[in-house]
XYZ file of C-alpha atoms in Angstrom:
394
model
C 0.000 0.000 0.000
C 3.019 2.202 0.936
C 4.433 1.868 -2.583
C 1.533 3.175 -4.221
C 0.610 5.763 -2.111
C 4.382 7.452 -2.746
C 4.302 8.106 -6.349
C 0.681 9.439 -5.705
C 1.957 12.071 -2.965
C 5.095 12.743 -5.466
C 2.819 13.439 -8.542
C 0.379 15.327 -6.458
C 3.224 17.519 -5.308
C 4.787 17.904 -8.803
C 1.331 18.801 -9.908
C 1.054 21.216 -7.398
C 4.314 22.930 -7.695
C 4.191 23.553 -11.269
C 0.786 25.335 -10.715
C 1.802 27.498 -7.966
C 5.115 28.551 -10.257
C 2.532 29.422 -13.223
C 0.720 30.911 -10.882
C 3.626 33.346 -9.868
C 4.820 33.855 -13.323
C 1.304 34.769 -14.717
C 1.254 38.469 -14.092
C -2.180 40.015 -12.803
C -4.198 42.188 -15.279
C -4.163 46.051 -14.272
C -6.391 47.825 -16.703
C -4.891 51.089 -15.764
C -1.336 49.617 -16.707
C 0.488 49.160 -19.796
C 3.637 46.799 -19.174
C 6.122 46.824 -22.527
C 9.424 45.286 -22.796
C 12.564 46.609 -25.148
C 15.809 47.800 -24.274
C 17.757 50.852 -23.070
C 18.994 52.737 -26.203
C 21.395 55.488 -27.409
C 23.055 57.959 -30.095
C 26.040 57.018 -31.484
C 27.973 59.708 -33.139
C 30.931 59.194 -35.382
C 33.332 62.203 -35.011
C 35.455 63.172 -37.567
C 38.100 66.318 -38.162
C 36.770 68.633 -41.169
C 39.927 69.273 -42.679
C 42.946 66.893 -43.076
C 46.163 66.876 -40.990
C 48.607 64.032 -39.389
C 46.993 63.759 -35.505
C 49.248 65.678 -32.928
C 47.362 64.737 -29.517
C 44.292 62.434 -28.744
C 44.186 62.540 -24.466
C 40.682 60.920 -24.146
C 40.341 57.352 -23.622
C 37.924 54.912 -24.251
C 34.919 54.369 -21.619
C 35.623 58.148 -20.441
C 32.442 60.812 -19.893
C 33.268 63.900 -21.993
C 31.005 66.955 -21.791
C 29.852 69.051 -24.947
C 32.888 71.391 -26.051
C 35.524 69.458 -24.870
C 38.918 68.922 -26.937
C 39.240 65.222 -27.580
C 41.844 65.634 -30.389
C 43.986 67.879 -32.318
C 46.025 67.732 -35.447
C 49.166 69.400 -36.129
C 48.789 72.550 -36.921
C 51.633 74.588 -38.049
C 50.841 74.542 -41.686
C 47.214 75.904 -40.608
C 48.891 78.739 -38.303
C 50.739 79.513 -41.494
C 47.972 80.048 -44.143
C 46.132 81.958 -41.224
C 49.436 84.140 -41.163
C 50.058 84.950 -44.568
C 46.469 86.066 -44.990
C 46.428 87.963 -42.500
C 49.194 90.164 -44.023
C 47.206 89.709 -47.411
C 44.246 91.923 -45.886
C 46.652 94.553 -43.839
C 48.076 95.342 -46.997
C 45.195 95.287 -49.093
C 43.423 97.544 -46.505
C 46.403 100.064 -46.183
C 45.967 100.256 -50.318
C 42.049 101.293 -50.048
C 42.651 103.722 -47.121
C 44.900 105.273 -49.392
C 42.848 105.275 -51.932
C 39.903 106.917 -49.878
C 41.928 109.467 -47.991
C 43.635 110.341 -51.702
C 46.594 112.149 -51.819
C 48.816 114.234 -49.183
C 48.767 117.537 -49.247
C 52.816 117.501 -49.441
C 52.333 115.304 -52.667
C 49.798 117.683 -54.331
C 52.444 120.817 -53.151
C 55.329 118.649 -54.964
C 53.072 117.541 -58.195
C 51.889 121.474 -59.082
C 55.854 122.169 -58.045
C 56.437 119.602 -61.143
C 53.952 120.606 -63.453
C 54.941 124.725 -63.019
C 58.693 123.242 -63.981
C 57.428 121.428 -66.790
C 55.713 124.612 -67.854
C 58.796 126.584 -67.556
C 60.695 124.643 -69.209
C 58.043 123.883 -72.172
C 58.470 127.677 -72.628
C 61.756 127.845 -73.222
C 61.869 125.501 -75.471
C 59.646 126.895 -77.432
C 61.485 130.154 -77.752
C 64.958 128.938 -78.403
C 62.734 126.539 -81.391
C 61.690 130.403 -82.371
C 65.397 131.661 -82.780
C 67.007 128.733 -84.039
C 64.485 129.079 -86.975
C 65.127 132.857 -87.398
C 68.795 131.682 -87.784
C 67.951 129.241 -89.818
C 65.843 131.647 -92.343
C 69.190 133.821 -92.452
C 71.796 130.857 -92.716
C 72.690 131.426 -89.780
C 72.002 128.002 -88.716
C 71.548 124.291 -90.355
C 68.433 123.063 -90.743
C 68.933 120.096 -88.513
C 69.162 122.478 -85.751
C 66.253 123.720 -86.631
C 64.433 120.662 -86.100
C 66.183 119.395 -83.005
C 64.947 122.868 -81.578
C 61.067 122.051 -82.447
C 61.481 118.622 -81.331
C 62.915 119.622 -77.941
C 60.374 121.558 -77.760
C 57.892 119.379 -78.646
C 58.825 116.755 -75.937
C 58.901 120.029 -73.440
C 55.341 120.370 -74.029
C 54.355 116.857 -73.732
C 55.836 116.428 -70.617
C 53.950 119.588 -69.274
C 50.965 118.300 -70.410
C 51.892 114.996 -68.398
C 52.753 117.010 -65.276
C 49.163 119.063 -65.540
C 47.577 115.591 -65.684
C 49.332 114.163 -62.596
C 48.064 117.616 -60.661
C 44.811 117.574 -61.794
C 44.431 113.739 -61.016
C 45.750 114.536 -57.398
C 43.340 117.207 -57.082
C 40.117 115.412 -58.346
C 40.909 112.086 -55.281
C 40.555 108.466 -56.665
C 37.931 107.357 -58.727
C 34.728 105.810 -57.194
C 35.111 102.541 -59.684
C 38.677 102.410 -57.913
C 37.942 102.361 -54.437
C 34.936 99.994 -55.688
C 37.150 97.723 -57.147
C 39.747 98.176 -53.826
C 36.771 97.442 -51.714
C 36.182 93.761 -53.701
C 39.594 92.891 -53.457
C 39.596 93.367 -49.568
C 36.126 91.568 -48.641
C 37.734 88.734 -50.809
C 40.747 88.505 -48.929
C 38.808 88.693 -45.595
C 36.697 86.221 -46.872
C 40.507 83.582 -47.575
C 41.495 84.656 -43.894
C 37.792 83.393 -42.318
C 38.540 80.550 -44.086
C 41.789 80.135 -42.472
C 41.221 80.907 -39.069
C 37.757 78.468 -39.973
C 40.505 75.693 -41.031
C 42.893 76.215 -38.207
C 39.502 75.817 -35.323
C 38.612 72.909 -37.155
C 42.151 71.306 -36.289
C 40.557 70.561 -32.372
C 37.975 67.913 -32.670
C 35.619 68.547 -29.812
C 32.360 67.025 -28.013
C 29.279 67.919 -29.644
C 27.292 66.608 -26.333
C 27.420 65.471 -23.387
C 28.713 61.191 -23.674
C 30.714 58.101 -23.233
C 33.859 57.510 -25.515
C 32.683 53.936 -27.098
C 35.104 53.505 -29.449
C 38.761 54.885 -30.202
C 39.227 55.130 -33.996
C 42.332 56.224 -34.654
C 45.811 57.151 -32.951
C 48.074 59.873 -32.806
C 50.427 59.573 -35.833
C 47.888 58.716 -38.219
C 46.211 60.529 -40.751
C 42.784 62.333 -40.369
C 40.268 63.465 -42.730
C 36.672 64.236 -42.836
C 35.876 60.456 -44.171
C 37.437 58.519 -41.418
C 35.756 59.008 -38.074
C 38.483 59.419 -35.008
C 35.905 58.874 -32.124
C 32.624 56.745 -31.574
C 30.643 58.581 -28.823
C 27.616 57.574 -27.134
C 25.394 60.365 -26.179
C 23.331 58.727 -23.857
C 21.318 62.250 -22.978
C 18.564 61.771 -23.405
C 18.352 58.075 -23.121
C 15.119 56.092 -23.624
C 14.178 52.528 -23.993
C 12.754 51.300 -27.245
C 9.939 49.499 -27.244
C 7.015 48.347 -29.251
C 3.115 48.763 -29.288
C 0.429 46.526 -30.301
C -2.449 48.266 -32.505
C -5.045 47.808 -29.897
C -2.615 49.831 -27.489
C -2.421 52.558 -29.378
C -5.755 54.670 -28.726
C -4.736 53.550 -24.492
C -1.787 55.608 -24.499
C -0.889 59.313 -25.022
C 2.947 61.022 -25.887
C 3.538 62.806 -22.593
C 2.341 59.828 -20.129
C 4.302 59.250 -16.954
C 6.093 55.663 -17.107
C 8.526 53.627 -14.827
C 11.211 51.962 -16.135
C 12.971 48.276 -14.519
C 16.034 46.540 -15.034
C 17.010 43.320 -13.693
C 20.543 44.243 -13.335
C 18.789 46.728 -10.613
C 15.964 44.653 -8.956
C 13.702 46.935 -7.266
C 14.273 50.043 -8.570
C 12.378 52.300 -11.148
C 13.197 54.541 -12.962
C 10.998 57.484 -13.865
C 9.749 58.278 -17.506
C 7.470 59.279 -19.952
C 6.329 58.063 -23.153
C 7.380 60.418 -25.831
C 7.831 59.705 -29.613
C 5.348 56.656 -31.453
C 6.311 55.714 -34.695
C 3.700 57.290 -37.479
C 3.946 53.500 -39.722
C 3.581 50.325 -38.568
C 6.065 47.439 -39.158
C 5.953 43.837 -38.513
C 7.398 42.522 -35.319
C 11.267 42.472 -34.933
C 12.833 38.723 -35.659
C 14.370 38.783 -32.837
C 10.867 38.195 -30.690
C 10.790 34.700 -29.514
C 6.940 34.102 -29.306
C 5.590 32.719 -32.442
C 2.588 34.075 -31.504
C 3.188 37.738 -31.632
C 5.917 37.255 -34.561
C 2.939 38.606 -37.458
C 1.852 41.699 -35.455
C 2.216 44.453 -36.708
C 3.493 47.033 -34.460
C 4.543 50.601 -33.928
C 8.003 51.932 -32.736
C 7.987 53.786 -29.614
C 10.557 55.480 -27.368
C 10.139 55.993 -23.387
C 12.351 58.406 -22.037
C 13.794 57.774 -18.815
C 15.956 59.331 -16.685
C 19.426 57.824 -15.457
C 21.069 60.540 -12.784
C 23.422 57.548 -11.649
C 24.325 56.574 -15.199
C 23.487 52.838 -14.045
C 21.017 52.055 -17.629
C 23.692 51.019 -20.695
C 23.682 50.665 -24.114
C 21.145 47.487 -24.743
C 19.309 46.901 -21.545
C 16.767 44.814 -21.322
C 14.458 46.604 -19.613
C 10.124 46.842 -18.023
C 8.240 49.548 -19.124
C 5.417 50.278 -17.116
C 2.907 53.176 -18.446
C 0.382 54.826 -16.111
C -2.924 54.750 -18.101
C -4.747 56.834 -15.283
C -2.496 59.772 -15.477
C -2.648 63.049 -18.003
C 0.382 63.311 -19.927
C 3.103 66.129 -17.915
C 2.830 69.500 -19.101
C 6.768 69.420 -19.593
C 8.051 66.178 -18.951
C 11.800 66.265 -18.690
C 15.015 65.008 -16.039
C 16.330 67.041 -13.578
C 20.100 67.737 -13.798
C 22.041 65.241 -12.253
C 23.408 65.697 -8.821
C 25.716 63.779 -6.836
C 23.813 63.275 -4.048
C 20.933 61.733 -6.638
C 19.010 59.189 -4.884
C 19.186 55.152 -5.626
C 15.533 55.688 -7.226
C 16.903 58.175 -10.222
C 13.297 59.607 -9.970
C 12.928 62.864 -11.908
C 10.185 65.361 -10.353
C 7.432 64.867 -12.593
C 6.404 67.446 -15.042
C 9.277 69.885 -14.126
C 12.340 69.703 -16.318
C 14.537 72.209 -17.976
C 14.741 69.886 -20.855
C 12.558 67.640 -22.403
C 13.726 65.634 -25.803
C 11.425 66.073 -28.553
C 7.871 64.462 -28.630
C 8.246 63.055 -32.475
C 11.483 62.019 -33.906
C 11.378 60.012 -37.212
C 14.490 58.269 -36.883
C 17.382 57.970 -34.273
C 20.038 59.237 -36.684
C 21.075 62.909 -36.207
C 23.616 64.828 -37.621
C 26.293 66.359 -35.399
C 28.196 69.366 -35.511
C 30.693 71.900 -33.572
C 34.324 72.276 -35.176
C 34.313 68.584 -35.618
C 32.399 66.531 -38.485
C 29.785 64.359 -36.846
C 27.875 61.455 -37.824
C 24.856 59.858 -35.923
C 22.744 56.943 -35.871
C 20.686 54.538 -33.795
C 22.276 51.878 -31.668
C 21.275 48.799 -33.352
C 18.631 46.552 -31.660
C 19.791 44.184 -29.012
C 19.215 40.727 -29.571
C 16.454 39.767 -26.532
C 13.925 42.917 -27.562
C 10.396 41.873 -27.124
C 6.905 43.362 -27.462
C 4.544 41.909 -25.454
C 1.742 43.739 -23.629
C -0.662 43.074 -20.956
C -3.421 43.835 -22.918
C -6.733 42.195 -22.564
């Protein structure tokens, strides 16, 4: 009797055990709740210098927190600083030629060219009347005929260079033309224009933080060369930071952008992490492969992001994480994260509905370009291989 009796009591109690653990793994229905699962996700930015150059200096290292603005490389620079220089003396001395030609000449200079031009005069007239007696003497005999005409063409060049003088004075006297100081003027702007360009060139030799992030990936090393195509620096800019997650159809008229939502991870059991729902996907797509319920793999779903705040910096890169969505609360008026501070509490909570700054509500894509004296490429972190959509929907 004993020996059947055992197996009984073991079944019974295998029976029962396996109920109470589906029992405890079946969660209870909240009507008022919207549980989603996805995972933690980020910008990553490729940085790259905008002008070419050998790499002098590169002092940040992988895994380090770099704010926006700060130097994370630098090229050598001397032959910038040197195209920078000789422009510079490029517009000082095309600006000393226009000042010139706007103030006109000096009063000394006009005194000296009507000094000239009363010599030439003078001496035109002279000229002229030894021409006059050498061809009286030449009507008597009394001198050749070649001297005659060496006379009128002395003369001759007298009076041209009088005339020439007279010019030079009344030029002086009239200033520079408008067409010249015009044309002085285009020179100058375009020479300003070739140093802007320069000192443009010679900034762009620091590659620096477009935002605040994490160093993921170190590119290249000092020594090597840099150009706008090959990136130096992969940096994760991980504010904002939201999880990516997925909703059903019949979700969709439940929830509202704005919505206050907590945020789990089981590498923190226990604590949430505050949040709000902000940007839903305007298409639907079919579920992501990487869902392991055949069941759900033919939905077709929208894209959504929940922001979530991370003071302590705990949430990485491709978290798995629990989304839970308050479907009794109005959306915050301006949901957002308050600044981090270092005596932020284990929770991370944010005060709801007051933040400085809030991410925008409706993004189309996570790709973004960058830019600050640096060339800066973004995109999406790709999806992490455990993602999953389901809801607790009825």
């Amino acid at each position: 009797m004993k020996k059947i009796l055992i197996p009984i009591l073991v079944l019974a109690l295998a029976v029962g055990g396996y109920l109470l653990y589906r029992g405890e793994r079946t969660p209870e229905h909240d009507p008022g709740r919207l549980t989603l699962y996805g995972n933690i996700d980020v910008r990553l930015v490729n940085l790259a210098f905008e002008v070419s150059g050998r790499i002098n200096a590169m002092p940040i290292a992988e895994g380090a927190r770099v704010e926006a603005g700060q130097v994370l490389a630098a090229l050598d620079a001397r032959r910038l600083e040197l195209a920078r220089e000789i422009a510079r003396a490029q517009v000082a001395a095309q600006r000393s030629e226009l000042e010139k030609l706007i103030a006109g000449p000096r009063p000394e200079e006009i005194e000296k060219l009507r000094a000239d031009a009363e010599a030439a005069r003078t001496e035109a007239a002279n000229a002229e009347r030894h021409a006059e007696r050498t061809k009286g003497l030449a009507d008597r005999k009394m001198a050749s005929p070649q001297e005659y005409d060496d006379a009128r063409t002395a003369a001759e060049a007298a009076q041209a260079r009088a005339g020439a003088a007279r010019a030079a004075l009344d030029l002086a006297l009239a200033g520079s033309r408008a067409e010249d100081i015009a044309r002085a003027r285009a020179n100058l702007a375009a020479l300003e224009g070739d140093l802007a360009e320069a000192e443009l060139n010679l900034a762009y030799a620091r590659l620096v933080a477009p935002a605040t992030g994490v160093v993921q990936n170190r590119i290249l090393e000092p020594g090597d060369m840099a150009s706008p195509e090959r990136p130096v620096y992969t940096i994760a800019m991980n504010e904002p930071l939201w999880a990516r997650v997925y909703l059903a159809e019949p979700d969709l008229g439940r929830v509202r952008q704005g919505q206050p939502a907590q945020v789990f991870s089981d590498s923190f059991p226990g604590k949430a992490y505050s949040g709000w729902l902000g940007y839903i996907s305007p298409s639907a797509e079919f579920t992501p492969k990487t869902v392991q319920t055949t069941e759900l793999r033919a939905d077709l779903v929208y894209q959504a992001r929940v922001y979530v705040c991370n003071p302590a910096g705990e949430l990485r890169q491709g978290m798995p994480v629990t989304v839970e969505i308050d479907l009794t609360r109005a959306p915050l008026p301006s949901p957002g994260c308050p600044p981090a501070t270092d005596s932020a509490t284990s929770d991370g909570a944010a005060a709801e509905g007051a933040a400085p700054a809030a991410p925008p509500a409706a993004e189309p894509s996570t790709s973004e370009p960058g830019s600050v004296s640096g060339h800066a490429e973004s995109s999406g972190a790709p999806d992490a291989p455990d993602a999953s959509i389901r809801s607790d929907r009825p």
